[in-house]
Coordinates of C-alpha atoms in Angstrom, one line a residue:
M769 CA 0.1 0.3 0.3
S770 CA 1.1 4.0 -1.2
P771 CA 1.7 6.0 1.0
T772 CA -1.0 8.3 -0.5
T773 CA -3.2 5.1 0.1
R774 CA -2.2 4.4 3.9
A775 CA -2.7 8.6 4.5
A776 CA -6.8 8.0 1.9
H777 CA -7.0 4.9 3.9
L778 CA -7.2 6.5 7.7
F779 CA -10.1 8.7 5.9
D780 CA -12.4 6.4 4.3
L781 CA -15.5 5.0 6.5
T782 CA -16.8 3.1 3.0
G783 CA -18.6 -0.2 5.2
R784 CA -19.2 1.6 8.3
T785 CA -22.9 3.0 9.5
A786 CA -24.4 6.1 10.7
L787 CA -26.6 7.0 13.2
V788 CA -27.0 11.1 13.9
T789 CA -29.8 12.6 15.3
G790 CA -31.0 15.2 14.5
S791 CA -30.0 15.0 10.7
S792 CA -33.5 16.0 8.6
R793 CA -31.8 19.8 8.3
G794 CA -29.4 22.3 10.0
I795 CA -26.3 20.9 11.0
G796 CA -27.4 17.2 11.4
R797 CA -28.1 17.0 7.8
A798 CA -24.9 18.7 7.2
F799 CA -22.9 15.7 8.7
A800 CA -24.9 12.6 7.6
S801 CA -24.2 14.5 3.9
G802 CA -20.8 14.5 4.4
L803 CA -20.3 10.9 6.3
A804 CA -22.0 9.2 3.4
E805 CA -19.6 11.4 0.1
A806 CA -16.9 9.4 2.2
G807 CA -18.6 5.7 2.0
A808 CA -20.6 5.7 5.3
A809 CA -24.2 3.7 5.3
V810 CA -25.9 7.0 7.3
V811 CA -29.0 6.3 9.4
L812 CA -30.9 9.7 9.5
H813 CA -32.8 10.2 12.4
G814 CA -35.9 12.7 13.5
R815 CA -39.1 13.6 14.9
D816 CA -40.9 15.9 11.8
P817 CA -41.9 12.4 8.9
E818 CA -42.1 15.4 5.7
A819 CA -38.2 16.9 6.5
L820 CA -36.5 13.5 7.0
E821 CA -38.7 12.2 4.4
R822 CA -37.3 14.9 2.0
A823 CA -34.0 14.0 3.4
R824 CA -33.6 10.8 3.0
A825 CA -34.9 11.5 -0.8
E826 CA -32.1 13.7 -1.6
L827 CA -29.5 11.4 0.4
A828 CA -30.3 8.4 -2.0
A829 CA -30.7 10.8 -5.5
S830 CA -26.6 11.5 -4.4
G831 CA -26.5 7.1 -4.4
A832 CA -26.1 7.6 -0.6
D833 CA -27.3 4.3 1.3
V834 CA -29.7 5.7 3.3
S835 CA -32.9 4.7 6.4
V836 CA -34.6 6.7 8.3
A837 CA -35.2 6.3 12.5
S838 CA -37.7 8.2 14.5
F839 CA -37.5 7.9 18.2
D840 CA -37.7 10.5 20.7
V841 CA -34.3 10.9 22.5
T842 CA -35.1 13.0 25.4
D843 CA -37.8 8.7 26.3
P844 CA -35.2 6.6 27.4
R845 CA -37.8 4.1 26.6
A846 CA -38.4 5.2 23.3
V847 CA -34.9 5.2 22.5
F848 CA -33.3 2.0 23.2
A849 CA -36.6 0.5 20.7
G850 CA -35.4 2.5 18.2
V851 CA -32.0 1.5 18.5
D852 CA -33.6 -2.2 19.1
A853 CA -35.5 -1.7 15.9
L854 CA -32.5 0.3 14.0
V855 CA -29.9 -2.8 15.2
A856 CA -32.1 -5.4 13.6
E857 CA -32.4 -3.5 10.6
R858 CA -29.3 -2.0 10.1
G859 CA -26.6 -4.1 12.7
V860 CA -24.8 -1.7 15.2
P861 CA -23.7 1.5 14.4
D862 CA -19.4 2.3 14.0
I863 CA -20.5 5.7 14.1
L864 CA -23.0 7.3 16.6
V865 CA -22.8 11.1 16.0
N866 CA -25.1 12.7 18.5
N867 CA -26.6 16.3 17.3
V868 CA -29.9 17.1 19.1
G869 CA -29.9 20.3 20.2
V870 CA -32.6 23.6 21.0
Q871 CA -31.7 26.6 22.4
R872 CA -34.2 28.7 24.7
R873 CA -32.8 32.1 25.6
G874 CA -33.7 34.4 28.5
P875 CA -32.1 36.5 31.1
F876 CA -31.5 34.2 33.6
H877 CA -32.9 35.3 36.7
E878 CA -36.0 34.5 34.5
L879 CA -35.8 32.1 33.4
P880 CA -38.9 29.4 33.8
T881 CA -38.0 26.1 35.1
A882 CA -40.0 24.5 32.0
A883 CA -37.4 26.7 30.2
W884 CA -34.4 24.5 31.4
D885 CA -35.4 21.5 32.2
E886 CA -36.1 20.8 28.2
V887 CA -32.7 22.7 26.9
I888 CA -30.8 19.8 29.9
E889 CA -33.2 17.2 28.3
A890 CA -32.6 18.1 24.3
N891 CA -29.3 18.3 24.8
L892 CA -27.0 16.9 27.8
S893 CA -29.9 13.8 28.8
S894 CA -30.7 12.9 25.2
V895 CA -26.7 11.8 25.0
F896 CA -26.5 10.7 28.0
H897 CA -29.5 7.9 26.6
V898 CA -29.1 7.1 22.8
S899 CA -25.3 6.6 23.7
R900 CA -26.3 4.5 26.8
A901 CA -28.8 2.3 24.1
V902 CA -25.7 1.8 21.2
T903 CA -22.5 1.2 23.1
P904 CA -23.4 -1.6 24.3
G905 CA -23.4 -3.2 20.9
M906 CA -20.0 -1.6 19.8
V907 CA -18.4 -3.2 22.8
A908 CA -19.3 -6.6 22.6
R909 CA -18.2 -5.3 19.2
G910 CA -14.8 -3.8 19.9
S911 CA -15.0 -1.0 18.7
G912 CA -16.6 2.6 18.0
K913 CA -17.2 5.8 17.4
V914 CA -18.7 7.8 19.3
I915 CA -19.2 12.4 18.6
N916 CA -20.9 15.2 20.5
V917 CA -22.1 17.9 19.4
G918 CA -21.0 20.9 21.7
S919 CA -20.3 24.6 21.1
I920 CA -18.3 27.5 21.7
H921 CA -20.6 27.5 24.7
S922 CA -18.6 23.9 26.5
A923 CA -16.2 26.8 27.0
L924 CA -17.8 30.1 26.6
G925 CA -20.9 31.8 28.4
R926 CA -23.0 34.7 27.1
E927 CA -26.0 36.5 28.5
T928 CA -30.0 34.6 28.1
I929 CA -28.1 31.4 26.8
V930 CA -27.3 30.0 30.5
P931 CA -29.4 26.6 29.9
Y932 CA -28.4 26.1 26.8
A933 CA -24.5 26.6 28.3
A934 CA -24.9 24.8 31.2
S935 CA -25.8 21.7 28.8
K936 CA -22.8 22.3 26.6
G937 CA -20.7 22.5 29.2
G938 CA -22.0 19.1 30.3
I939 CA -21.2 17.3 27.1
E940 CA -17.6 18.4 27.2
M941 CA -17.9 16.0 30.5
L942 CA -20.2 13.5 30.1
T943 CA -17.4 13.3 26.6
K944 CA -14.1 13.0 29.2
G945 CA -16.2 10.2 31.6
M946 CA -17.1 8.2 28.7
A947 CA -14.2 8.1 26.5
A948 CA -12.2 7.0 30.4
D949 CA -15.3 4.2 30.5
L950 CA -14.4 3.2 27.1
A951 CA -11.9 3.5 25.2
R952 CA -9.8 -0.3 26.2
H953 CA -13.2 -1.2 24.0
N954 CA -11.4 0.8 21.1
I955 CA -14.5 3.3 21.2
Q956 CA -13.6 6.6 20.9
V957 CA -15.1 9.2 22.4
N958 CA -14.6 12.8 21.3
T959 CA -16.8 16.0 21.3
L960 CA -16.8 18.2 18.0
S961 CA -17.5 22.2 19.1
P962 CA -19.0 24.6 16.5
G963 CA -18.2 28.1 16.6
F964 CA -21.3 30.1 14.5
I965 CA -22.0 28.1 11.8
V966 CA -24.7 29.9 8.5
T967 CA -28.6 27.6 9.1
D968 CA -31.7 28.3 8.2
L969 CA -32.2 27.5 11.6
N970 CA -30.2 30.6 12.4
A971 CA -31.8 33.3 10.0
D972 CA -33.4 35.7 11.6
L973 CA -30.5 36.7 14.4
R974 CA -27.7 36.6 11.3
A975 CA -29.9 39.3 10.1
S976 CA -31.1 40.7 13.4
G977 CA -29.1 44.2 14.8
D978 CA -25.8 44.0 15.2
F979 CA -25.3 40.7 15.9
G980 CA -24.1 39.4 12.2
P981 CA -21.4 41.6 12.1
W982 CA -20.6 41.8 16.2
V983 CA -19.6 37.6 15.4
E984 CA -17.1 38.6 12.1
R985 CA -15.2 41.3 14.8
R986 CA -15.4 38.3 16.9
T987 CA -14.6 35.6 15.0
P988 CA -10.5 36.1 14.5
A989 CA -11.7 34.5 10.8
G990 CA -13.5 37.4 10.7
R991 CA -16.8 35.0 9.6
W992 CA -19.6 32.7 10.4
G993 CA -18.7 29.8 9.8
Q994 CA -20.5 27.6 7.3
V995 CA -21.3 23.9 7.7
E996 CA -18.6 22.3 5.0
D997 CA -15.5 23.9 7.9
L998 CA -17.1 21.2 9.4
I999 CA -16.4 18.4 7.5
G1000 CA -13.6 17.6 7.9
T1001 CA -13.1 17.3 11.6
L1002 CA -15.7 15.5 11.6
I1003 CA -14.8 13.0 9.2
F1004 CA -11.7 13.1 11.2
L1005 CA -13.4 11.7 14.1
A1006 CA -15.1 9.2 12.8
G1007 CA -12.6 7.5 11.2
D1008 CA -9.3 5.5 12.1
A1009 CA -7.3 9.4 11.7
S1010 CA -8.7 9.0 15.7
A1011 CA -7.7 5.7 16.3
F1012 CA -5.2 7.1 19.7
V1013 CA -7.5 10.4 19.6
S1014 CA -10.6 9.6 22.9
G1015 CA -12.2 12.7 24.9
Q1016 CA -11.2 15.7 23.6
N1017 CA -13.0 19.0 22.4
I1018 CA -12.6 19.8 19.6
F1019 CA -13.7 23.4 18.6
V1020 CA -14.2 24.5 14.6
D1021 CA -14.8 28.1 15.1
G1022 CA -12.4 30.0 13.4
G1023 CA -10.1 31.2 16.8
V1024 CA -13.0 32.2 18.6
T1025 CA -12.2 30.4 21.7
S1026 CA -8.4 31.3 21.1
V1027 CA -8.9 35.1 22.4
V1028 CA -10.1 38.0 24.7

């Protein structure tokens, strides 16, 4: 095998199956597409049947091996039932990307308890539930990749998003704890933390007032990130290139977390 071929093999996901939660749209949809382009069979996940089918059809039209799964990631029973059905159909995923996330904004001193509970359940507890359902099969097989999606707010706070920042900070420590338990089974667990990324879901935020220009000034790269900026790091963490990388949080943020 030539050096070039060896290097390419490190990022080749052919023959592997990836489950990406929250992948009917946005960053999760881009993750699924990137994994498929690297050769993986992809299981899309979401709770909106129409959006899920649109994403499946688009990926299938590009030649991807793609299927769908729909279950509530905040309900442990639903998670185990959904994962059991997936394993029966496609086998234990080789790659799990925990991408589901929500945001609820408001001043901390006015924050309803329900908003805190919703964000923590969706962003943090869901990662525990889905990973706990998937990783026993990885342990039995002796291999696996878990990629938890964090944020620059895993490291940085900002006004009006206390529940989100707390959940993403929790993701970083959950990742480290999972890595400590699972690395001996040849399962690598890491966090991928995006910076300010352009998506349809934040179009209103980008267009409102000074926030868009503020992000450009705040980011050393001088621009918002694009979903494509995340794919290289995703493929690295999903493939053999990261075989000795575990418990890490990799920020893909244009330098935001490196400066004051």
